[in-house]
Coordinates of C-alpha atoms and ligand atoms in Angstrom, one line a residue:
Chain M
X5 CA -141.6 -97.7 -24.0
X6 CA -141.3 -101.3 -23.9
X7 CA -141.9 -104.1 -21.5
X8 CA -139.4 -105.2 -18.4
X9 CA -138.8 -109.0 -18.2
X10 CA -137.4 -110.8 -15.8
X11 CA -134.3 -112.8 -17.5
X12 CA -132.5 -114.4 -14.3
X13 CA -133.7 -115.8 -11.0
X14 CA -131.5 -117.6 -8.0
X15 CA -131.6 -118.0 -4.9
X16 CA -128.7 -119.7 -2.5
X17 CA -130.0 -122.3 0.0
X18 CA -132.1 -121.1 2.8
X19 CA -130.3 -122.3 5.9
X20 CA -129.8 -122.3 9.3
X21 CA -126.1 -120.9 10.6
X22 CA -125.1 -120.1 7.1
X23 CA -120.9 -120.9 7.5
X24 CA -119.8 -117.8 5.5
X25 CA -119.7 -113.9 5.7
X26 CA -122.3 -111.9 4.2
X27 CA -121.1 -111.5 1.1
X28 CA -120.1 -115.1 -0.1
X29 CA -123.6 -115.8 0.9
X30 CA -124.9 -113.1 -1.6
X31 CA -122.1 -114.7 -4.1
X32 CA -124.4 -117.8 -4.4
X33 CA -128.1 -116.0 -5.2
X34 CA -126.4 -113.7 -7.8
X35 CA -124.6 -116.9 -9.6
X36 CA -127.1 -118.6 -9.6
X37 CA -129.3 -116.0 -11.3
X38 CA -126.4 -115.0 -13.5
X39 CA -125.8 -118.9 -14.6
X40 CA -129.8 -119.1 -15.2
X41 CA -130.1 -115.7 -17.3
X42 CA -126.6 -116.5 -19.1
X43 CA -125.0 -113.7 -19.2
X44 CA -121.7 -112.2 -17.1
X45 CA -121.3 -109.2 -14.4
X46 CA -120.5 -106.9 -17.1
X47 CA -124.0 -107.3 -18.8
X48 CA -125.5 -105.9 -15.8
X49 CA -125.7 -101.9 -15.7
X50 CA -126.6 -101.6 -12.2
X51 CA -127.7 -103.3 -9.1
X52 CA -130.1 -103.2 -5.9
X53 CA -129.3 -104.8 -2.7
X54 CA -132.1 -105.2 0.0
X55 CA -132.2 -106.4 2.8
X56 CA -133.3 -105.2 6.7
X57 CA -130.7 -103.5 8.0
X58 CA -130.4 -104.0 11.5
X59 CA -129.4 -107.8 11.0
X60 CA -126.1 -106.6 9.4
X61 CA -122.8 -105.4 10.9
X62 CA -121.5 -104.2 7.7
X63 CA -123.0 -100.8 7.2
X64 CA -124.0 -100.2 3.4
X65 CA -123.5 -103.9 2.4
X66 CA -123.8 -102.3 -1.0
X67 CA -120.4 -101.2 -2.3
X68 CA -118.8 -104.5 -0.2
X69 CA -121.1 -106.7 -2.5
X70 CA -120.6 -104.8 -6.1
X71 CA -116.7 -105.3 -5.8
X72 CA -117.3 -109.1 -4.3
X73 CA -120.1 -109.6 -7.2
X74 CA -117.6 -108.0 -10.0
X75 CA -120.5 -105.5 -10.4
X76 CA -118.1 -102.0 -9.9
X77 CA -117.4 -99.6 -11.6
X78 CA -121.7 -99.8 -12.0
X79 CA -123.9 -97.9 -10.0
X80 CA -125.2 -100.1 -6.6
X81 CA -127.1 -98.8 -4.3
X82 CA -129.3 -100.0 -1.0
X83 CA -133.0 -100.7 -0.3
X84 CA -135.3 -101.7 2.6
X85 CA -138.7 -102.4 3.2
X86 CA -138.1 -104.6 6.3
X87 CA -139.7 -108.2 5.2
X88 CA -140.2 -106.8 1.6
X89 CA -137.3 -105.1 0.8
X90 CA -136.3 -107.4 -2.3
X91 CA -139.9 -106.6 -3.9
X92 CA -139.5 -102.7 -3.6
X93 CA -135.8 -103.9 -5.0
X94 CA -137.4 -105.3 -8.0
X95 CA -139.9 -102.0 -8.2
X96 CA -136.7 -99.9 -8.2
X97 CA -135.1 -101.8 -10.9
X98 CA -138.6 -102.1 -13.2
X99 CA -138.4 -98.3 -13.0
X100 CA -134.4 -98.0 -13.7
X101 CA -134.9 -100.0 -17.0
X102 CA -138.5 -98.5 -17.9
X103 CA -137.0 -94.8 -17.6
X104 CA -134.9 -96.0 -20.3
X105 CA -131.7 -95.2 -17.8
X106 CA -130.4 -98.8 -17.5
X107 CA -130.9 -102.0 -19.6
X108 CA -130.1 -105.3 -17.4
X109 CA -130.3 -104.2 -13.7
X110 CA -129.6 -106.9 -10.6
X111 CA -131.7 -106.9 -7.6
X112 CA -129.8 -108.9 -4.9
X113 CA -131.7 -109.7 -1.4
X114 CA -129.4 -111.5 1.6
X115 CA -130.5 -112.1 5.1
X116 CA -127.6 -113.2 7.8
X117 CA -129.9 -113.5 10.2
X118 CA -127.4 -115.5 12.3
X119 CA -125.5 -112.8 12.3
X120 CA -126.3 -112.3 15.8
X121 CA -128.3 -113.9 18.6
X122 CA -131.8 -115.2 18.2
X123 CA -132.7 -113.5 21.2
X124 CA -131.6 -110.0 19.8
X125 CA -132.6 -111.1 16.3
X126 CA -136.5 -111.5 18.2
X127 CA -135.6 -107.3 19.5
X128 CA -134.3 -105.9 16.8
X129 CA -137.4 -107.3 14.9
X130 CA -140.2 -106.0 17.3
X131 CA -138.0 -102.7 16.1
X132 CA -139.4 -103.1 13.0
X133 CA -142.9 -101.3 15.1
X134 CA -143.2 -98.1 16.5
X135 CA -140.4 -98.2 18.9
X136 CA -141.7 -94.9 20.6
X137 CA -145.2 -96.2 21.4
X138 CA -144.8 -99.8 21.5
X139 CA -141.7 -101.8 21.3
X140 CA -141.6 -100.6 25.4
X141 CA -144.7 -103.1 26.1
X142 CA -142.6 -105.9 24.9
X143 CA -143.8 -106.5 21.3
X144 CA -142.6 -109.2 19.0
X145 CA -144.0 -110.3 15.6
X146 CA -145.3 -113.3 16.4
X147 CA -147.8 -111.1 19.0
X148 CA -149.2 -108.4 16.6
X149 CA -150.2 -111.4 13.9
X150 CA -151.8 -113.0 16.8
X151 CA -153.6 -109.7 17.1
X152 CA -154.9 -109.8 13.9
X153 CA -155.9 -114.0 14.3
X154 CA -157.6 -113.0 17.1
X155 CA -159.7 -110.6 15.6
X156 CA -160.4 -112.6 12.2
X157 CA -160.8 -115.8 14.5
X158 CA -163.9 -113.4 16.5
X159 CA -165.2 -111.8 13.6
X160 CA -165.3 -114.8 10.7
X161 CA -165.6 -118.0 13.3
X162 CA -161.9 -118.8 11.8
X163 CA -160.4 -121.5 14.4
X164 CA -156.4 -122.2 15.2
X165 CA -157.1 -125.5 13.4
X166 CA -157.8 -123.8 9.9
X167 CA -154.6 -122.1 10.9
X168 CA -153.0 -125.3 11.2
X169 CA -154.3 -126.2 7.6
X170 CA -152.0 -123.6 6.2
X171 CA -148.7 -125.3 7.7
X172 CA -149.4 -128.6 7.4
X173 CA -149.6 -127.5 3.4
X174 CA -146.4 -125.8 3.3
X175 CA -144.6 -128.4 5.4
X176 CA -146.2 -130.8 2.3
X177 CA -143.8 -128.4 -0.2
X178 CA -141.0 -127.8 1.6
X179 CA -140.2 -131.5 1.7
X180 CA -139.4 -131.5 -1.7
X181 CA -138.1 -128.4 -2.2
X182 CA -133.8 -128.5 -2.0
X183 CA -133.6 -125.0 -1.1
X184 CA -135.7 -125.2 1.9
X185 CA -134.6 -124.8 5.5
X186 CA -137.6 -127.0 7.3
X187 CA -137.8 -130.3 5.5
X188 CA -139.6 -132.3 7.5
X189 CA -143.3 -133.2 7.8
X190 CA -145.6 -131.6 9.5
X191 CA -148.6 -133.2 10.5
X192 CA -152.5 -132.1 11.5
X193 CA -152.0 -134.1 14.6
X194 CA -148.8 -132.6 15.8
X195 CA -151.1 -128.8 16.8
X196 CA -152.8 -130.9 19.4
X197 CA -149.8 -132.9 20.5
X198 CA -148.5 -131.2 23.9
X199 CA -145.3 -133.4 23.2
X200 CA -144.6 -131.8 20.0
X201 CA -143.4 -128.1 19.7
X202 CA -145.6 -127.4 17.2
X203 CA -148.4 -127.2 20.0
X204 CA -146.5 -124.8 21.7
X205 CA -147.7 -121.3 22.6
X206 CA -145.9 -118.4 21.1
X207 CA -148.5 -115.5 21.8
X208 CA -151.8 -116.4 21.9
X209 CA -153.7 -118.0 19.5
X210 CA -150.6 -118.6 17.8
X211 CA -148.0 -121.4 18.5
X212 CA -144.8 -122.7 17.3
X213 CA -146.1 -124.4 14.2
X214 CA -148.1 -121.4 12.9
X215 CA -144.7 -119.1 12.7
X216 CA -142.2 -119.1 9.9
X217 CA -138.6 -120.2 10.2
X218 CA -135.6 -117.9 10.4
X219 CA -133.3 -118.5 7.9
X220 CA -129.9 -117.2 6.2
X221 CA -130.2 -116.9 2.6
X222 CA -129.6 -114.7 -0.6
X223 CA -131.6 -114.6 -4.1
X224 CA -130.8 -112.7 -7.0
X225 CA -133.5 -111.6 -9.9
X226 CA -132.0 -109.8 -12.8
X227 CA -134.8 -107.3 -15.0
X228 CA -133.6 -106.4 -18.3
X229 CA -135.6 -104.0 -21.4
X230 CA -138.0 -105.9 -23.6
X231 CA -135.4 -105.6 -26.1
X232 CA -132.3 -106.8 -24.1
X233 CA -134.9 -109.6 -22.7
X234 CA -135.3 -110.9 -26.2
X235 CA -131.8 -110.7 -27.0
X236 CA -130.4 -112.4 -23.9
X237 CA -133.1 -114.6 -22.9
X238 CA -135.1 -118.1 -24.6
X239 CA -137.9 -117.4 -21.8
X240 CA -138.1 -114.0 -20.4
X241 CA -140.9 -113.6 -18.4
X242 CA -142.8 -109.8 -17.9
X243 CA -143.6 -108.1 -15.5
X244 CA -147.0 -107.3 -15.6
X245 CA -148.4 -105.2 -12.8
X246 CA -146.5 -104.0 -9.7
X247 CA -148.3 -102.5 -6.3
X248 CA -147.4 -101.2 -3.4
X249 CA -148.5 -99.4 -0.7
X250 CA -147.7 -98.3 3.1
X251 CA -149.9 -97.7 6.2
X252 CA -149.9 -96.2 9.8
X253 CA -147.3 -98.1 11.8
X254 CA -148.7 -98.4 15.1
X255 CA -151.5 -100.6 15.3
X256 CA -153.3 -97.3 16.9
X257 CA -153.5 -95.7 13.5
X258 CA -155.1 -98.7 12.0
X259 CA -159.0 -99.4 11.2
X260 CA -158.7 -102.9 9.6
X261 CA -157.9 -106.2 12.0
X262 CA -158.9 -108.8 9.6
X263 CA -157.1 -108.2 6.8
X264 CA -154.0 -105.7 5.9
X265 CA -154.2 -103.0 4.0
X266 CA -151.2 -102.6 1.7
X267 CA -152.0 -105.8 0.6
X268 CA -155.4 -104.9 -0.4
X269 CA -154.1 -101.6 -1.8
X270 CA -151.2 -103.3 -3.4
X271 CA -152.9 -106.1 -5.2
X272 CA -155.6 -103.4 -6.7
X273 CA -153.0 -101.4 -8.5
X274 CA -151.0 -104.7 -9.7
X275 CA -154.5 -106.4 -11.2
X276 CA -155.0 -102.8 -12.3
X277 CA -152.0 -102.3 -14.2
X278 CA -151.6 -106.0 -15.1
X279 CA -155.3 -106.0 -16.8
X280 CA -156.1 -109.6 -14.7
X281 CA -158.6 -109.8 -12.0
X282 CA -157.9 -112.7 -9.2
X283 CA -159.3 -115.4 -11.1
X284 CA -156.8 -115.0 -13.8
X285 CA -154.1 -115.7 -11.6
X286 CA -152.5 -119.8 -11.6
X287 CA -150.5 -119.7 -9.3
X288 CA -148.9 -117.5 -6.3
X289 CA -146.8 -117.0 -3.7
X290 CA -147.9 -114.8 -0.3
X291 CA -146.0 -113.8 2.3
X292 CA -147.0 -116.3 5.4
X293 CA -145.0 -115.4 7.9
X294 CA -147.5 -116.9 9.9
X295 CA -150.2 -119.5 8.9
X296 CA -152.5 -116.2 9.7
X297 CA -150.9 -113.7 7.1
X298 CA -151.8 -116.6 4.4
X299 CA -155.3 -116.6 5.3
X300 CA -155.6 -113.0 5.4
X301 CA -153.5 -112.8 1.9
X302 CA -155.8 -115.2 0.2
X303 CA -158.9 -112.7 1.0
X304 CA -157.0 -109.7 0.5
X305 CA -155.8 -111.0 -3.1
X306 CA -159.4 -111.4 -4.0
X307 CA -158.8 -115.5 -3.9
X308 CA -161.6 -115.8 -1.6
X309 CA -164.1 -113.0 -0.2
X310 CA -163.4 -111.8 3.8
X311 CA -163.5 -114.6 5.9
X312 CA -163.8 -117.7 3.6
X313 CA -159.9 -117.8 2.9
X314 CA -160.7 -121.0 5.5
X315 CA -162.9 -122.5 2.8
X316 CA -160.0 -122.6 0.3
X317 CA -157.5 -124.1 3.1
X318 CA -159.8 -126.4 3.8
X319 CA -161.2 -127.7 0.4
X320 CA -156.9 -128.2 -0.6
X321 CA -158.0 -125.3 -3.4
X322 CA -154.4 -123.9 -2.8
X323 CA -152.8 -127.1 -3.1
X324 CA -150.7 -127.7 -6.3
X325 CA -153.6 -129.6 -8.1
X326 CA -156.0 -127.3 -6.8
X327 CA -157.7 -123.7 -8.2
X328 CA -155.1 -121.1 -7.4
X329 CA -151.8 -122.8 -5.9
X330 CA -150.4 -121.2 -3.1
X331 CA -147.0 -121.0 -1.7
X332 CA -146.2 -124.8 -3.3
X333 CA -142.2 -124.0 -2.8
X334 CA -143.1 -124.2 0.9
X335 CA -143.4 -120.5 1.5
X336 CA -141.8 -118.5 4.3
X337 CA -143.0 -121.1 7.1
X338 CA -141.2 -124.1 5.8
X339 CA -138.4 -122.7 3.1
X340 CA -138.0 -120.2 5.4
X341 CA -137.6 -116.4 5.6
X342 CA -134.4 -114.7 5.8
X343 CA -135.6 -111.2 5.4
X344 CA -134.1 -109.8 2.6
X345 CA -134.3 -112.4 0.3
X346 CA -137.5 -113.1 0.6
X347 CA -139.1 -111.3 -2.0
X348 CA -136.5 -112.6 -4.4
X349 CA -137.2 -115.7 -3.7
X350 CA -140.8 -115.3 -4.3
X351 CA -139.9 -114.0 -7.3
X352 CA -137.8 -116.7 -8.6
X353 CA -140.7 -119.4 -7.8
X354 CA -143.2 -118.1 -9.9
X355 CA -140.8 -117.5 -12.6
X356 CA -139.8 -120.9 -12.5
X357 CA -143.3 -121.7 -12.5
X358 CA -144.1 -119.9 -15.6
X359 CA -141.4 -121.4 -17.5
X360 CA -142.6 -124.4 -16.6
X361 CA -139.3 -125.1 -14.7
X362 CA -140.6 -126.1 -10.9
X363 CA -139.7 -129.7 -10.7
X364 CA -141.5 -131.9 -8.2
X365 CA -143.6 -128.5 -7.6
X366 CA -144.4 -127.4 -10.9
X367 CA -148.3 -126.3 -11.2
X368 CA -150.0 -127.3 -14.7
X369 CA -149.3 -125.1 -17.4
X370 CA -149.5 -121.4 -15.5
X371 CA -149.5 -118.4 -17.3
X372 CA -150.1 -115.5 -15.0
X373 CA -148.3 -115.6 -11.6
X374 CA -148.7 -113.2 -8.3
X375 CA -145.6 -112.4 -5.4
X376 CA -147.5 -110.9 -2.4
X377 CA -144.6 -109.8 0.1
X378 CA -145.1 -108.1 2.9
X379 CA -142.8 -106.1 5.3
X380 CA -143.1 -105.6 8.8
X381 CA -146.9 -105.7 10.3
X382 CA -148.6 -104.9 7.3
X383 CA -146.9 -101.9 6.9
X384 CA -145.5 -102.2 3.8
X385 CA -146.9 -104.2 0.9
X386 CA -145.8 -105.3 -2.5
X387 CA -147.6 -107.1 -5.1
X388 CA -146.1 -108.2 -8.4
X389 CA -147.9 -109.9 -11.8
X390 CA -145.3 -111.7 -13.9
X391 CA -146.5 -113.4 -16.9
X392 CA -145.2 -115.7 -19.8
Chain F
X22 CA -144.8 -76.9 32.2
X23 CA -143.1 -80.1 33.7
X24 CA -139.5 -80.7 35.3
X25 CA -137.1 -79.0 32.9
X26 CA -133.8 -80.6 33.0
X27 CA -130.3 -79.6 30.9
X28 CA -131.2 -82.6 28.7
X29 CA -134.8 -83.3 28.3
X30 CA -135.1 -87.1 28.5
X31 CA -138.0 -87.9 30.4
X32 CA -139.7 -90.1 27.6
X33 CA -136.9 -92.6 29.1
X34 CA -139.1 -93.8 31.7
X35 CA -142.2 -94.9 29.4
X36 CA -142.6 -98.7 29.9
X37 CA -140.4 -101.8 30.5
X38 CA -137.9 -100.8 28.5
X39 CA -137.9 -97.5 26.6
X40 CA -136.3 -96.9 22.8
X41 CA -136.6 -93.6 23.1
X42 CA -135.7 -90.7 25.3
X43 CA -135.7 -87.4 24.3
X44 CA -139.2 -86.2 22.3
X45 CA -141.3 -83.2 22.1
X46 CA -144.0 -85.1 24.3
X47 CA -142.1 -85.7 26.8
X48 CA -144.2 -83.9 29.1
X49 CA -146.5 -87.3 28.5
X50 CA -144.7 -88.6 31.3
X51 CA -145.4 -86.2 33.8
X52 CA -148.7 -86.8 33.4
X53 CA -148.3 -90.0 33.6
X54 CA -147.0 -89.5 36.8
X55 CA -149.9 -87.6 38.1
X56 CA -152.0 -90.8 37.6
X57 CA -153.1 -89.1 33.5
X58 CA -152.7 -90.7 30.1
X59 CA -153.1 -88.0 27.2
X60 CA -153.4 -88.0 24.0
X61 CA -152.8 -84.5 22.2
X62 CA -155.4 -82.2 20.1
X63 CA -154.7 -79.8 16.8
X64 CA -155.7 -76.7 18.0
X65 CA -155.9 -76.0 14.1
X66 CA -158.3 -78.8 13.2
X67 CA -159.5 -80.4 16.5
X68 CA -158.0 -83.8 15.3
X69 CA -157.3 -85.6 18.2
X70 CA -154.0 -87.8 18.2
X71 CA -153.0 -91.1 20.1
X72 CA -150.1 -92.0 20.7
X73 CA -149.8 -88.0 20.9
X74 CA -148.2 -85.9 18.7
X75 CA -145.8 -82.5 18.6
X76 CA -147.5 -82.2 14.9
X77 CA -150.4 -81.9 12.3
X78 CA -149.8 -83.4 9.1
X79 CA -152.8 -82.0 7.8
X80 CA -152.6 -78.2 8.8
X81 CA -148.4 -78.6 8.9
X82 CA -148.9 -76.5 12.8
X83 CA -147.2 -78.0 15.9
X84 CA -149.8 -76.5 17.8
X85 CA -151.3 -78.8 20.2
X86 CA -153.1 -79.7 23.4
X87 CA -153.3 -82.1 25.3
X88 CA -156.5 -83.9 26.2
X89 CA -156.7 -87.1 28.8
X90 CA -157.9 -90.5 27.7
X91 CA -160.7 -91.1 29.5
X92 CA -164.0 -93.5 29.8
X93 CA -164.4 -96.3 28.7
X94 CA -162.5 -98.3 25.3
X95 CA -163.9 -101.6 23.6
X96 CA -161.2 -104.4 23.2
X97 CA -160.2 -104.5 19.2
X98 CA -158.1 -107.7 20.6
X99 CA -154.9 -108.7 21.9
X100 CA -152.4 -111.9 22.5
X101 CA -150.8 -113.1 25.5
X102 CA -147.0 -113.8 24.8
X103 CA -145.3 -116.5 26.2
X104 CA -141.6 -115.5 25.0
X105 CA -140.4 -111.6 25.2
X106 CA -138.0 -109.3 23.5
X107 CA -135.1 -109.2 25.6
X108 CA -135.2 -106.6 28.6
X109 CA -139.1 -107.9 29.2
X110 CA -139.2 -111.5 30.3
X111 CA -139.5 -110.4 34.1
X112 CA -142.8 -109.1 33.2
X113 CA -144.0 -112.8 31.2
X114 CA -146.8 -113.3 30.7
X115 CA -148.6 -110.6 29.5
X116 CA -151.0 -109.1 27.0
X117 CA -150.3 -106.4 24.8
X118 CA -153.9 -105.3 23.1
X119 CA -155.5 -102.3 21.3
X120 CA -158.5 -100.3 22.5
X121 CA -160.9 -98.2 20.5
X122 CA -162.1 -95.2 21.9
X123 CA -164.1 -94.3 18.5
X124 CA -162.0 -91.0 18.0
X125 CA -158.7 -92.9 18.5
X126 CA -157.4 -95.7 19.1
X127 CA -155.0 -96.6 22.5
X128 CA -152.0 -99.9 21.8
X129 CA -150.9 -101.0 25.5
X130 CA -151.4 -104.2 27.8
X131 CA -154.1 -105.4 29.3
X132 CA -153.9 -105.5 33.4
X133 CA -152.0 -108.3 34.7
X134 CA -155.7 -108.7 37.4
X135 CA -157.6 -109.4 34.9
X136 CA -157.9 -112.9 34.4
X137 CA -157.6 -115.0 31.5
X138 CA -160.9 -116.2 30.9
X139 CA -162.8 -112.7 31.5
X140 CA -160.9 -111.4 28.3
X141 CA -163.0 -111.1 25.4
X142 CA -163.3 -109.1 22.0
X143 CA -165.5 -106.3 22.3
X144 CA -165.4 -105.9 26.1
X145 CA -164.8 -102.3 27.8
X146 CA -162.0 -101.6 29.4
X147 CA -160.4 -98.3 31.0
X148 CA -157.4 -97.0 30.1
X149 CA -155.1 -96.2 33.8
X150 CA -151.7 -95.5 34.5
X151 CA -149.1 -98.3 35.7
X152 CA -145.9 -98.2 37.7
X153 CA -143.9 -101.5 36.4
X154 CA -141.5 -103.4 39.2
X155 CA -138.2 -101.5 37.9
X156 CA -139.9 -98.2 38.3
X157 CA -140.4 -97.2 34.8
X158 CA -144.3 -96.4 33.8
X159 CA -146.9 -97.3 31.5
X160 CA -150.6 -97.4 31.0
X161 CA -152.9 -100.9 31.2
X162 CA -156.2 -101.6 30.0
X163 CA -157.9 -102.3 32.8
X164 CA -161.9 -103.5 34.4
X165 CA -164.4 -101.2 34.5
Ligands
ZN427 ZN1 -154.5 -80.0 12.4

């Protein structure tokens, strides 16, 4: 059995208020990967579409999206992992084409996220927990990250500054990157600033500049067999390991606070199957839905041992120019994070990455890249190797 | 035991707002209302279970006890929200936190009477029952 390479990547823009239904906004991931891997609709044998369904009015977005996409009479089918869905989309697909089943497979992620009102966008979310025992506290995202700050902040002497660090970087990327929804700078200062809102408290220690932006978008990464790869594609790129793992979903089942688990869990099975350990990895992307889930990823990921992820922050090592780049498209804080897409879009960085194809934020030379996507609290996790 | 009605929903009353309303704990809520919070116990295995369960996955029974949270918890942590799901901003601010018991673990929100700057990691709290403005019912973590 051969390899599974990636031939396609795209991604629409991530935007705010995206002015178009659901699926014209998944139209302009899939040409865009289509256009990059060359080839038409009727190349592809099947395709995936993720995303978290309780942003969508359509129910199963699927079949609406193969006949928009020109992907019928071929199978389609839907996937969710909350925040990770498009990574457990590309986990489907690498086994669809390994099994020898399909050759060229389509894994679409969209988030409408405007769909309906921030306010119930902020509910259905907190949904995403265990809305037996704890959605009727009040939960929200931003608060069980702040959980996990806290206790990482108490345990390794981690401060809200070093947290600051982490944005301040990505708001550095997602300047120059076209496809990002936050392009403006973001400065140190501005966390201590009570005049600016990214002082402002979200749940403690958290504030508005440590959380990601919400975001409409759609990406599109299209998997094909080591030999259709070949055929169809000057620079396929592999895919080399693939994790992923689940955990309890209520906090109350939990044991670790400083760290999550699936990613751990996750990123030993990908290095595992990949044959890398963390220092063979160039460059990465890792789900920071907050400036904390960074932190945590980078000592989860084996990039830095428990509790000096604020040394690498701090010392610029996940700058471009630094040891093992980080999120240098802007990452899920500045390009944004429409829910479903995300993972895709991960995806399509790095491969841009390797094929040395990243513009203004290309990294020198990388070989090996990691995608480190995360859904819900840390209670699913998805870690993928590509390399050249 | 427990008021038995034509539809059992009594898990509607369990905090601010509640998801979910018919459950085969439901009798959790009458002991909430007689001042209790209990978690439940495998009468198989002795595994004790919060938030409480109708089920063992290890020994696949469904027979359980139920056992009160009591004594005292240590604070894992918590975070003080400043913006709320809709249906909770009448209760803003509050804390939602986790406390470890050492057999289990408890997810709820800290006592609005506790002040601010008496909050710390590691402190012991006790777990009581709470009767919220709109009647509904949870539990807080509250001072010794
Ligand atoms: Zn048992």
């Amino acid at each position: 059995m051969g390899k599974v390479g990636i031939i396609g990547v795209g991604q629409s823009a991530f935007v705010r208020g995206y002015p178009g239904s659901i699926r014209e906004l998944a139209f302009e991931g899939f040409r865009d990967a289509v256009q990059d891997a060359g080839v038409s609709s009727q190349d592809i044998d099947a395709s995936v579409i993720c995303s978290a369904p309780e942003y969508d009015k359509q129910r199963s977005p699927a079949g609406v999206f193969a006949e928009y996409l020109g992907l019928v009479p071929q199978p389609t089918f839907y996937m969710e992992s909350l925040c990770s869905s498009s990574s457990m989309g590309l986990r489907v697909a690498y086994s669809l084409v390994k099994s020898g089943l399909h050759d060229v497979v389509a894994v679409i992620g969209f988030q409408k996220m405007s769909e309906i009102s921030s306010a119930e966008s902020q509910e259905r979310m907190g949904r995403g927990a265990d809305i037996q025992w704890e959605s009727p506290f009040g939960t929200m995202m931003p608060a069980y990250y702040a959980m996990y700050a806290r206790a990482h902040m108490e345990k390794y002497g981690t401060t809200p500054e070093d947290l600051a660090l982490i944005r301040v970087k990505a708001a550095t990327y997602g300047q120059v990157n076209e496809k990002a929804v936050y392009r403006k700078p973001v400065t140190f200062e501005m966390f201590s600033d009570p005049e600016s809102p990214m002082s402002n408290p979200v749940a403690s220690p958290l504030r508005v500049g440590d959380c990601c932006a919400n975001a409409d978008g759609s990406s599109c990464v299209i998997v094909a067999s080591e030999e259709r790869a070949k055929t169809l594609s000057q620079k396929p790129v592999w895919i080399m390991g693939l994790g992923a793992a689940s955990t309890a979903v209520n906090l109350a089942g939990r044991d670790l606070f400083t760290g999550l688990t699936v990613a751990q869990e996750a990123g030993d099975q990908a290095y595992k199957m990949a044959g890398v350990t963390p220092k063979d990895i160039d460059v990465a992307e890792v789900h920071d839905c907050f400036t904390i889930a960074e932190m945590m990823a980078y000592e989860n990921l084996g990039f830095a041992q428990p509790g000096e992820g604020k040394e690498l922050i701090k010392s610029k090592a996940t700058y471009k120019e630094g040891s093992i780049p980080v999120n240098v498209d802007g990452g899920l804080l500045s390009k944004g994070h429409p829910i479903g897409a995300t993972g895709g879009s991960q995806l399509r960085t790095i491969v841009l990455q390797l094929r040395g194809e990243a513009g203004d934020m290309q990294v020198k030379d990388p070989e090996v890249g990691l995608v480190h996507n995360i859904g819900g609290v840390g209670l699913y996790g998805n870690v993928t190797i590509l390399g050249r | 035991m427990g008021k038995k009605k034509e539809v059992d929903d009594r898990f509607k009353k369990f905090g601010t707002v509640s998801f979910t309303a018919i459950t085969k704990v439901n009798d959790f809520i009458d002991y909430l209302e007689q001042g209790k919070v209990m978690a439940s116990r495998c009468q198989t295995c002795g595994m004790v279970f919060f938030p409480p369960r109708a089920d063992c996955y290890k020994c696949l029974t469904s027979d359980m006890e139920w056992v009160e949270v009591s004594g005292k918890g240590k604070l894992v942590s918590y975070s003080k929200l400043e913006f709320a799901p809709i249906g909770f901003g009448d209760d803003l601010p509050y804390a939602i936190a986790l406390l470890d018991y050492g057999d289990y673990k408890v997810f709820g929100r800290i006592a609005d009477n506790v002040p601010d700057d008496e909050i710390r990691v590691g402190m012991e709290l006790v777990t009581r029952v709470n009767e919220l403005p709109n009647g509904q019912l949870n539990y807080v973590f509250d001072r010794v």
